[in-house]
Coordinates of C-alpha atoms and ligand atoms in Angstrom, one line a residue:
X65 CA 81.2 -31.3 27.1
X66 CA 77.5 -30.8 26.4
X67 CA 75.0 -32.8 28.1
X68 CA 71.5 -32.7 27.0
X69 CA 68.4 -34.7 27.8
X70 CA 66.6 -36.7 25.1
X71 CA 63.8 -38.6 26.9
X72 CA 61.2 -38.8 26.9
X73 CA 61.9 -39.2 22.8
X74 CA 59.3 -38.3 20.2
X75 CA 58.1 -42.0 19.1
X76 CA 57.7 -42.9 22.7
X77 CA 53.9 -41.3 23.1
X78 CA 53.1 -42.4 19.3
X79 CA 54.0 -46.4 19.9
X80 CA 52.4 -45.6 23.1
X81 CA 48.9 -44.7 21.5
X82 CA 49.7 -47.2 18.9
X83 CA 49.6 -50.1 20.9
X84 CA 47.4 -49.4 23.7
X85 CA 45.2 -51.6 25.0
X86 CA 46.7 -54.6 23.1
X87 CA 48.8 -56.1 25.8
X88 CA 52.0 -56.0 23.6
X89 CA 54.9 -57.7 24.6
X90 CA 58.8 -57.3 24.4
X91 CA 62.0 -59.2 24.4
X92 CA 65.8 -58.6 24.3
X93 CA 68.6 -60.4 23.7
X94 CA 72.0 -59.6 24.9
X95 CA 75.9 -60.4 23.5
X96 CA 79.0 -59.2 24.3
X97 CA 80.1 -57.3 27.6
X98 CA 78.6 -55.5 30.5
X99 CA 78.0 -51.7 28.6
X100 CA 76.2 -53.9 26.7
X101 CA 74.2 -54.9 29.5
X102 CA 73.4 -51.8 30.6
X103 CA 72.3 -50.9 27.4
X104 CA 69.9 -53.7 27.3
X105 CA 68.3 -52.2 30.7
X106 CA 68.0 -48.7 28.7
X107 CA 66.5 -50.6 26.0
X108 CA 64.0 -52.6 28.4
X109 CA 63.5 -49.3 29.9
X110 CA 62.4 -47.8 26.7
X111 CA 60.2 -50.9 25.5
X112 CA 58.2 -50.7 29.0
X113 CA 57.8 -46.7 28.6
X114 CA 56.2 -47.5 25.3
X115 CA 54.0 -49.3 26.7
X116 CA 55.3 -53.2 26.2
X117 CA 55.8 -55.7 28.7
X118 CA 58.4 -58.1 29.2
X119 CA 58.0 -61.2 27.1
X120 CA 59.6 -64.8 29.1
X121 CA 60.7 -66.0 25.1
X122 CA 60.7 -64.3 22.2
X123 CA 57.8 -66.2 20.3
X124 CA 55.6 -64.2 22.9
X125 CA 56.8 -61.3 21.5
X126 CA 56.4 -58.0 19.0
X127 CA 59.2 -55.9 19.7
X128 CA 62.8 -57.8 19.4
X129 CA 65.8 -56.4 20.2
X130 CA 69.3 -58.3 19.8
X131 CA 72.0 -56.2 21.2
X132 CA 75.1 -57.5 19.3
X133 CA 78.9 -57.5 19.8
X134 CA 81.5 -56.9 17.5
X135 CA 84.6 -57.4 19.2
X136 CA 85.9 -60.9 17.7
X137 CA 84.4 -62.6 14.4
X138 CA 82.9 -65.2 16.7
X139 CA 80.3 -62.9 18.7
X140 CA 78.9 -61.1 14.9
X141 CA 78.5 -65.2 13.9
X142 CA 76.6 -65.6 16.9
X143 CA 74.6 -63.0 17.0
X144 CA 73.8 -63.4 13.2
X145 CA 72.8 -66.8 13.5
X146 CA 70.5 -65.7 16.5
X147 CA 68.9 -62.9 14.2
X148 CA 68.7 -65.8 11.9
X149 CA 66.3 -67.5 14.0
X150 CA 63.8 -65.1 14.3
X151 CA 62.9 -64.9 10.8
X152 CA 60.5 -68.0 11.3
X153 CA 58.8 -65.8 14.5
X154 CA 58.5 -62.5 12.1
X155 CA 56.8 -65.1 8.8
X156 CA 54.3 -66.6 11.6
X157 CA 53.7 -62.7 12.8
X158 CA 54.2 -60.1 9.9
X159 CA 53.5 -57.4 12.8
X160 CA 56.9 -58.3 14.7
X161 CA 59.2 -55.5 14.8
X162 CA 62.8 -57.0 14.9
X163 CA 65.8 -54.6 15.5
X164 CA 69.1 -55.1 16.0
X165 CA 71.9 -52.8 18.4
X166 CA 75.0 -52.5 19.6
X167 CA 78.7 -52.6 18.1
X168 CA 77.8 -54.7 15.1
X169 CA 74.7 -52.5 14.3
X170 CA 77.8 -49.7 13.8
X171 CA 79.6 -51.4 11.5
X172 CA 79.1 -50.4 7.7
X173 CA 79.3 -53.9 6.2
X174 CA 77.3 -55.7 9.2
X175 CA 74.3 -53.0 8.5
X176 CA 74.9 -53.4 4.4
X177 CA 75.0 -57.1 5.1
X178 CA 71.7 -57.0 7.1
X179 CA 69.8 -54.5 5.0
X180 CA 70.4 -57.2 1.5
X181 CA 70.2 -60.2 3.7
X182 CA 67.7 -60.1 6.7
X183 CA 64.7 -58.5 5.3
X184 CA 62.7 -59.3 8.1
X185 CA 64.8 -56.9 10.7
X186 CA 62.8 -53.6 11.1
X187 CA 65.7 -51.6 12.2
X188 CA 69.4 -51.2 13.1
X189 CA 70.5 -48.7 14.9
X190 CA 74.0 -47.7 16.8
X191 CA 74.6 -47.7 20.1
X192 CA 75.3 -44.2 20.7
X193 CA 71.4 -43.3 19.3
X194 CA 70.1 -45.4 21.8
X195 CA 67.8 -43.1 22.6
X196 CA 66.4 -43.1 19.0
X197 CA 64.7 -46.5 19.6
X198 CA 61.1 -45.1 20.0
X199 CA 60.9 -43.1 16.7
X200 CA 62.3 -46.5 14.7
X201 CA 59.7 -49.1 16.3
X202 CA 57.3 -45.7 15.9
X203 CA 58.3 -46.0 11.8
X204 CA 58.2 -49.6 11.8
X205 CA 54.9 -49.6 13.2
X206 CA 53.5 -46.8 11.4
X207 CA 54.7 -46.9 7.9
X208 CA 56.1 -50.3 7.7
X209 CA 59.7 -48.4 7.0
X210 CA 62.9 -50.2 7.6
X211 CA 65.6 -47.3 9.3
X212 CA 69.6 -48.1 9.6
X213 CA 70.6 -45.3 12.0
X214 CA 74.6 -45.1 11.1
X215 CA 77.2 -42.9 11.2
X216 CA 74.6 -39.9 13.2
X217 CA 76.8 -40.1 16.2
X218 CA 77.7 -36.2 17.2
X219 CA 79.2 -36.9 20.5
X220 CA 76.0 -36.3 22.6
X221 CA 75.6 -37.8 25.8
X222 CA 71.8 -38.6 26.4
X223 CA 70.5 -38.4 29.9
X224 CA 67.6 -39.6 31.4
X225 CA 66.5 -42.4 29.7
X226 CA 64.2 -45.0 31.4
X227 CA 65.9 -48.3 33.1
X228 CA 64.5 -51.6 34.0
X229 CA 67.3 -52.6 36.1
X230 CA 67.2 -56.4 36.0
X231 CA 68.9 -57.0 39.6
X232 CA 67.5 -55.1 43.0
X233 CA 70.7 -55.3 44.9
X234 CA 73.5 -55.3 42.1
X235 CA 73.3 -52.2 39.5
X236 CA 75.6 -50.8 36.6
X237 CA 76.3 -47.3 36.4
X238 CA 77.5 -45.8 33.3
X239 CA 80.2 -43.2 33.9
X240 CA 81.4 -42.7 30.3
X241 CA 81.2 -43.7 26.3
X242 CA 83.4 -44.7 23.6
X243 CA 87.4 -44.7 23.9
X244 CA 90.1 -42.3 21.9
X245 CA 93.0 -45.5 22.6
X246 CA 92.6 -47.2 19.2
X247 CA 94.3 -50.4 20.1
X248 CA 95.6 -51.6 16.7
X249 CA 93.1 -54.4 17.2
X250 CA 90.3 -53.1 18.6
X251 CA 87.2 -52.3 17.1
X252 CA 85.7 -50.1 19.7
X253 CA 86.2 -46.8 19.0
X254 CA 85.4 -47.0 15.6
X255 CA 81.8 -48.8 16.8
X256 CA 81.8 -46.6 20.4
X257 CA 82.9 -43.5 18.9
X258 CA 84.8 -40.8 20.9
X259 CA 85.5 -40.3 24.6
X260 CA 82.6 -38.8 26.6
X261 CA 81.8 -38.6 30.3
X262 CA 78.7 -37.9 32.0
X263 CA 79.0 -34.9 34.4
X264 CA 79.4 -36.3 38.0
X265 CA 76.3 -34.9 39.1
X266 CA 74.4 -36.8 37.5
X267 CA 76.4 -39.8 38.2
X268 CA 76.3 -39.1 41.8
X269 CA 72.4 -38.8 42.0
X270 CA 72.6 -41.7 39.7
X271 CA 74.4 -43.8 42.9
X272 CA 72.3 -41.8 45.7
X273 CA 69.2 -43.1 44.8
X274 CA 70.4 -46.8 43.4
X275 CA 71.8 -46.8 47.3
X276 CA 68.8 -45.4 49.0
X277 CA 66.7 -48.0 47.1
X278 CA 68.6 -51.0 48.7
X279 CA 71.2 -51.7 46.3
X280 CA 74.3 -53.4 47.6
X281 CA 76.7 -53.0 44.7
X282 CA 77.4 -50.7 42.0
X283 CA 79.3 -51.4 39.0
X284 CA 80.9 -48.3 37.1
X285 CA 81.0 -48.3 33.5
X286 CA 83.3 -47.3 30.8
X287 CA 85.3 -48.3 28.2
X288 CA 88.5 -46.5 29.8
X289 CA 86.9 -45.7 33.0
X290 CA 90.4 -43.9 34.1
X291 CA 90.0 -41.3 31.4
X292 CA 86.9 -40.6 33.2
X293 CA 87.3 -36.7 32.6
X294 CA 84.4 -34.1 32.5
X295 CA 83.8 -31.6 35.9
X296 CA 86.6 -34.0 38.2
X297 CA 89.0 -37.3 37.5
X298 CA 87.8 -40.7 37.9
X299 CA 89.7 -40.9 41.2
X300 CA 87.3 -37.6 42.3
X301 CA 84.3 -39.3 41.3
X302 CA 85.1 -42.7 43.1
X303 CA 85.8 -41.2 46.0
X304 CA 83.2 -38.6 46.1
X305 CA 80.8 -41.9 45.5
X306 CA 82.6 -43.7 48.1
X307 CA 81.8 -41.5 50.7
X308 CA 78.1 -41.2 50.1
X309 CA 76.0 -42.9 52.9
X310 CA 75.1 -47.0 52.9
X311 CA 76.1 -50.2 53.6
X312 CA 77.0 -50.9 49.6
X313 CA 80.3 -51.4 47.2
X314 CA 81.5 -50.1 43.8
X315 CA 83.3 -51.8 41.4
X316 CA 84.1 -50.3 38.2
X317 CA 85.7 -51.5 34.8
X318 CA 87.7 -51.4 32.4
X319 CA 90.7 -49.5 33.0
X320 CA 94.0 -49.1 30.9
X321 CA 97.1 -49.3 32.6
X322 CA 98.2 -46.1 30.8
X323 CA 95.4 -43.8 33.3
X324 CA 95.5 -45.5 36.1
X325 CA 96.8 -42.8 38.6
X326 CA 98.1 -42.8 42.0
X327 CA 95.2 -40.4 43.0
X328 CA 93.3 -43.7 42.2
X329 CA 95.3 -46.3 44.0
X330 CA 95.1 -43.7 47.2
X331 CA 91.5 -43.9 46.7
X332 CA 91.5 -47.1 46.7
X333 CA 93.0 -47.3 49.9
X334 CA 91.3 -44.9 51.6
X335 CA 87.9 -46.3 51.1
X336 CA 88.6 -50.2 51.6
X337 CA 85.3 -51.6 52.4
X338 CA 83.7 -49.4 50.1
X339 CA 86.2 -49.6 46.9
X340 CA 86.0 -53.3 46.0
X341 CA 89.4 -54.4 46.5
X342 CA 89.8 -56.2 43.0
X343 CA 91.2 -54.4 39.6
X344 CA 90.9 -55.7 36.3
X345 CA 93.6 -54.9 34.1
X346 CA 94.1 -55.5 30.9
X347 CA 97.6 -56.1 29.9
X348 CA 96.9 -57.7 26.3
X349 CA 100.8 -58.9 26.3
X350 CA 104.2 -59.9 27.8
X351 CA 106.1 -58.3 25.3
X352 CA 107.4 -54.4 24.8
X353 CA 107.5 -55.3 21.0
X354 CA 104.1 -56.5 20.9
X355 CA 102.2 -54.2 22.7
X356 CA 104.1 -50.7 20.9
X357 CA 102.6 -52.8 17.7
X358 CA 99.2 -53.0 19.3
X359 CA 99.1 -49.3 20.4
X360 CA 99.4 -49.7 24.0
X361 CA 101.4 -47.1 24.8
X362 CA 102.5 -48.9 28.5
X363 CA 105.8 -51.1 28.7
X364 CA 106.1 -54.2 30.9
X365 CA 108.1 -51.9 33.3
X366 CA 105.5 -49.8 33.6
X367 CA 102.6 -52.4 33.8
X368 CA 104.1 -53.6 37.0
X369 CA 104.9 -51.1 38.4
X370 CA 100.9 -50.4 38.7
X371 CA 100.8 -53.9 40.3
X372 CA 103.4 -53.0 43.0
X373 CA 101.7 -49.7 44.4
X374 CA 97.9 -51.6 44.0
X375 CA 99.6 -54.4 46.0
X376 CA 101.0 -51.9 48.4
X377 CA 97.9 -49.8 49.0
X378 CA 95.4 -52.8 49.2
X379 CA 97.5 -56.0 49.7
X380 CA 94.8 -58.9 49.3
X381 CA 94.0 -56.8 46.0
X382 CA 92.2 -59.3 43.5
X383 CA 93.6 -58.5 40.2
X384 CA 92.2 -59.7 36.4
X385 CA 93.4 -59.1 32.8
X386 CA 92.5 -59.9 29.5
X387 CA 95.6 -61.1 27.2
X388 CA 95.9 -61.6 23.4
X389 CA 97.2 -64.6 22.3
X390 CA 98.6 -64.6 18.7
X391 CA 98.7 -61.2 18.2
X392 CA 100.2 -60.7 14.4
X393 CA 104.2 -61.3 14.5
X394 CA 103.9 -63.0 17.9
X395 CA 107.2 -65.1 18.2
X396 CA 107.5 -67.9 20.5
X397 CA 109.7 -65.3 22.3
X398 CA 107.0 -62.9 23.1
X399 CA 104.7 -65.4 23.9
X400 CA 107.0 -66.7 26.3
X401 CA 106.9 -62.8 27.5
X402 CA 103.5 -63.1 28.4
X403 CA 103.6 -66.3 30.3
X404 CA 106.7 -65.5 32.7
X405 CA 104.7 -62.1 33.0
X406 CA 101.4 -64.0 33.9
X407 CA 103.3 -65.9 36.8
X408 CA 105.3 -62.4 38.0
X409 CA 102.0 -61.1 38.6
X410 CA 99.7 -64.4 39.8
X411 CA 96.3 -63.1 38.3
X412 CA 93.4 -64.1 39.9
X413 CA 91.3 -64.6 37.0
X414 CA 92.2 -64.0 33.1
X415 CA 90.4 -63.3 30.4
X416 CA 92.2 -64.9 27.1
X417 CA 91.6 -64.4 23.3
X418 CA 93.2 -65.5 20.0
X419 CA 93.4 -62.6 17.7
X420 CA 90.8 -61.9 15.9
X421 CA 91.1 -59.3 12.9
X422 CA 88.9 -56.7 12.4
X423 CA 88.0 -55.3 9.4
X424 CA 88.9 -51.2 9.2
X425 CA 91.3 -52.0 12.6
X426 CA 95.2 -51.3 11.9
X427 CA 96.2 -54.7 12.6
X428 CA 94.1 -56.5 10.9
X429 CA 96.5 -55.6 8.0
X430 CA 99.1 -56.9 9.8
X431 CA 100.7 -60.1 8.6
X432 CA 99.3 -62.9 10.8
X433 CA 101.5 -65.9 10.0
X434 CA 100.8 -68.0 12.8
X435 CA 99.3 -70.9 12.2
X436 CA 96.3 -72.2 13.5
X437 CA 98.3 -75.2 15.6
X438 CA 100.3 -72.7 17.3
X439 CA 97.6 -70.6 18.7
X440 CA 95.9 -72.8 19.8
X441 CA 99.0 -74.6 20.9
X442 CA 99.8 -71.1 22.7
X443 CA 96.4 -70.7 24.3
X444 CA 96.3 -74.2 25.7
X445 CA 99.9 -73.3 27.4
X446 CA 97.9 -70.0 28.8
X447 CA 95.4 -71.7 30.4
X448 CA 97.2 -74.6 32.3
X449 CA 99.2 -72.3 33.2
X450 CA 96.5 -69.9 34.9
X451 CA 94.8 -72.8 36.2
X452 CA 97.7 -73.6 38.8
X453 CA 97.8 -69.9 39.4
X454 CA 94.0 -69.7 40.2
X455 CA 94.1 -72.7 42.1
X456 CA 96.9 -71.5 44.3
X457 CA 95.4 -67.8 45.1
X458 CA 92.0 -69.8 46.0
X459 CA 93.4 -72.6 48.2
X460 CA 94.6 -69.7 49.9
X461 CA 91.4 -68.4 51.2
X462 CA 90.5 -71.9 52.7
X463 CA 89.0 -71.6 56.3
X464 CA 88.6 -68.0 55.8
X465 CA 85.5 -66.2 56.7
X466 CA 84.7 -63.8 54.0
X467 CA 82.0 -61.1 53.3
X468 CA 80.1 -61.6 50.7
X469 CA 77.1 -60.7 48.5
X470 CA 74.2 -63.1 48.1
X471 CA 73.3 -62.9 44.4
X472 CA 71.4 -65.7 43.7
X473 CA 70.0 -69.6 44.3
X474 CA 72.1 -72.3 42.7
X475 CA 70.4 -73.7 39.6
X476 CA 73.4 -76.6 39.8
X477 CA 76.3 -77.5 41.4
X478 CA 77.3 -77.2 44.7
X479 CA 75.9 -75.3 46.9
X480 CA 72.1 -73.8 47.4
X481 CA 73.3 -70.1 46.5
X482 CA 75.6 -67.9 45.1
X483 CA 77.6 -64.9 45.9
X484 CA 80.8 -62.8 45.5
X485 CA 83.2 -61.9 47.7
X486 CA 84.2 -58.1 48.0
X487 CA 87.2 -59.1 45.8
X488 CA 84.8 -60.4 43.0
X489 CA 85.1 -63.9 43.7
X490 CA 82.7 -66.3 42.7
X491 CA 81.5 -68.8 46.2
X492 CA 78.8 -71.3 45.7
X493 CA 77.9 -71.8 49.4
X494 CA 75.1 -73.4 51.8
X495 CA 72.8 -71.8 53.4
X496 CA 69.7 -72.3 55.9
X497 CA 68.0 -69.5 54.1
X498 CA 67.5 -66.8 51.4
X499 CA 69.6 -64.4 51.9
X500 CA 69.9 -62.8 48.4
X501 CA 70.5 -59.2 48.2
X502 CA 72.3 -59.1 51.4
X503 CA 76.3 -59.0 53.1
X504 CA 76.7 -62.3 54.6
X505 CA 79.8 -63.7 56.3
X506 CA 80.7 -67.3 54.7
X507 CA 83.4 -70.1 55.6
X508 CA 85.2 -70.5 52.6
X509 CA 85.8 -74.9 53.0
X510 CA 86.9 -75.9 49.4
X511 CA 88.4 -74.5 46.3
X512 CA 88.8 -75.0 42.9
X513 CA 91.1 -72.6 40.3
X514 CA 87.6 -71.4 39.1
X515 CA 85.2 -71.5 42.0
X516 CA 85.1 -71.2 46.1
X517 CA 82.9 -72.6 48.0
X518 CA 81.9 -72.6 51.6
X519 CA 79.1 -72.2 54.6
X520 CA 77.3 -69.6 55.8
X521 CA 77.9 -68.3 59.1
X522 CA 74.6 -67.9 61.0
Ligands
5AD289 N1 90.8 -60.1 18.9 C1 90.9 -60.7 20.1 N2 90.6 -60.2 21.3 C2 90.3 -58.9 21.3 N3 89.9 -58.1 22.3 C3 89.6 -56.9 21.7 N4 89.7 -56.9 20.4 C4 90.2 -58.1 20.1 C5 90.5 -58.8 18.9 N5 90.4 -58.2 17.7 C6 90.0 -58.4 23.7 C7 90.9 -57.6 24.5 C8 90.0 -56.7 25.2 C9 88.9 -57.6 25.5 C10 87.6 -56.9 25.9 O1 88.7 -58.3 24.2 O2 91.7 -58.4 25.3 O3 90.6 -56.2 26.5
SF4_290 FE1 89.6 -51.3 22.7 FE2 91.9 -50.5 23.6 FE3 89.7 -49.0 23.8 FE4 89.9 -51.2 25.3 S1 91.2 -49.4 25.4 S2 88.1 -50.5 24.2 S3 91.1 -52.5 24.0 S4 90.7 -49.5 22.0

């Protein structure tokens, strides 16, 4: 796997000279999913290295970046009509350099789309260039080029780009890019490209430092974290950052039940305390049929079976999933699958979507004869039924004391802050005091299938 370094990136020092002095500000907008997020920090990272400052709206701004998501139809509307708007900001100010990232700025059509239709965006540019970003706002600024960086992806890993981590006590590490799985209906690794892991060194140096700067929990990133492959496994690498020194947590997502290994589950076990004792695992569907058809490559059998050993290696084990409702052919049969598999397994939390095709994806050539009533017919079944399931696993923690991390104050609701519990729980609590940033010990009191709330414990 090669590994180079690619920052600091030519354009950086040019928009750097270019701007000086002139108290330029930046702003960027982020869709979709937490490797999303993280990108947004690189890209903040690389705005403030060029010498911009963070803008509080984007009127106050002349660098705009919308990092987009391409996983369902809805989030490329969204993040279209949000481009959309800024075309009033970019006539007011002919200077503004608008660009657009992420999974839509991957997709042929979206970047064809955008090149005809939104004249005003400067630049598009695909999320494994990332670290191209200084030479396009450089062009931008300097020539008054537009750029569409597509299709350049050569399976390099960049290293070393600048971050402007927007939490001190929570942080996302990165671990590895793109996925190989091609789900039938997923778009990511035709957007994500390939498989490729970071070597664990610098992953490890990565952690050291987040931990030794005060940070309290660290999420891992991939899009198939358990295929985590370059100098050790994922279960290696978990551990190896498991035992580094510090009062902190790791979380890490997503993983597909196909690589999820005992090595992992031992791991898992062996570091309780450290390991967050949660696992989010996709299981897409109840039914053998449907998931061969959406390229799986697990069986229900085999999906439990994962369940069972988590549950036996870390038994209050919070577990999460995302499912597909209507995939194409779906009977009332399979759907029926997916509900009796939902109460075998009592998820904490789930994560539901109707189908959504994607164009270039095998199944979006699938016959999709479902009609609109009956997913959303389906869905509604999905949720009430999860709702009873949430609600039962979080009366359960009533009159409990649990750990938990102090993330923020409550802007509404109940409560004056809010925190998670090791598991991942969400607990909107009262408190005497900020105490953000730090383990506190909290009486859970009430609960609702969404939320748990509770006192703090002096
Ligand atoms: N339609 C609906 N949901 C999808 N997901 C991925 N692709 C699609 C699609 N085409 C869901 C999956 C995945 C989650 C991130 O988004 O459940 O796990
Ligand atoms: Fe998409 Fe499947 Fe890869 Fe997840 S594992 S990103 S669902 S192709």
């Amino acid at each position: 796997m090669e590994t180079r370094t690619f920052y600091p990136e030519t354009g950086t020092e040019l928009v750097r000279r270019l701007i000086e002095g002139r108290e330029e500000k930046y702003y960027v907008l982020t869709l979709g999913c937490q490797q999303n997020e993280a990108d947004s920090e690189r890209i903040r990272g690389m705005a403030e290295a060029m010498g911009y400052s963070a803008a509080e709206a984007p009127e106050d701004a002349s660098l705009i970046v919308v990092n987009t998501c391409a996983i369902r139809r809805h989030a490329e509307l969204k993040a279209l009509s949000i481009v959309g708007r800024f075309k009033a900001i970019k006539t007011a100010r002919a200077e503004t350099v608008i660009g657009i990232c992420g999974c839509m700025a991957a997709e042929p059509h979206m970047v064809e789309h955008i090149k005809k239709n939104f004249h005003f965006v400067s630049f598009t540019l695909e999320p494994n260039r990332l670290f191209r970003l200084p030479s396009l706002v450089a062009t931008a600024l300097l020539e008054g080029r537009r750029s569409f960086v597509l299709g350049e992806d050569d399976g390099t890993v960049a290293e070393g780009l600048p971050i402007r981590r927007t939490s001190d006590h929570r942080a996302y590490v990165s671990i590895m890019y793109g996925c190989n799985n091609f789900c039938s209906y997923c778009i990511v690794p035709y957007v994500r490209g390939r498989e490729r892991s970071r070597e664990s060194a610098a992953i490890l140096e990565e952690c050291r430092a987040l931990v030794e700067s005060g940070v309290k929990e660290i999420t891992l990133l991939g899009q198939n974290v358990n295929s985590y492959r370059a100098d050790m496994s994922f279960a290696s690498l978990i551990s190896a950052i498991a035992a580094l020194e510090g009062d902190f947590i790791i979380r890490f997502m997503t993983s597909h039940p196909k690589d999820v290994s005992d090595e992992l589950i031992e791991a898992m076990r062996k570091y309780r305390g450290k390991i967050a004792p949660c696992f989010h695992l996709p299981l897409q569907a109840g039914s053998d049929r449907i998931l061969k058809d959406m390229n799986r490559t697990y069986t229900t059998a085999h999906y439990l079976s994962i369940v069972e050993k988590l549950r036996a290696a870390v038994p209050d084990i919070v577990l999460t999933t995302d499912i597909i409702v209507a995939f194409p052919g779906e009977t009332e049969e399979d759907f029926l699958g997916t509900l009796s598999l939902i109460e075998r397994v009592e998820y904490d939390m789930i994560f539901s979507f109707i189908f959504s095709p994607r164009e270039g994806t095998r199944a979006a050539r699938m016959e999709d004869l479902i009609t609109e009533e009956e997913k959303n017919d389906r869905m509604a079944r999905l949720l009430a039924l999860q709702r009873e399931i949430a609600l039962k696993k979080n009366l359960s923690y009533l009159d409990r004391t649990e750990r938990i991390l102090v993330d923020s104050e409550a802007r509404e609701g109940e409560g004056n802050y809010i925190g998670r519990t090791a598991g991942g729980k969400l607990v909107r609590f009262t408190d005497r005091e900020s105490r953000i940033g730090q383990f506190i010990n909290v009486k859970i009191t009430k609960a609702t299938p969404f939320d748990l709330f509770g006192e703090a414990i002096q």
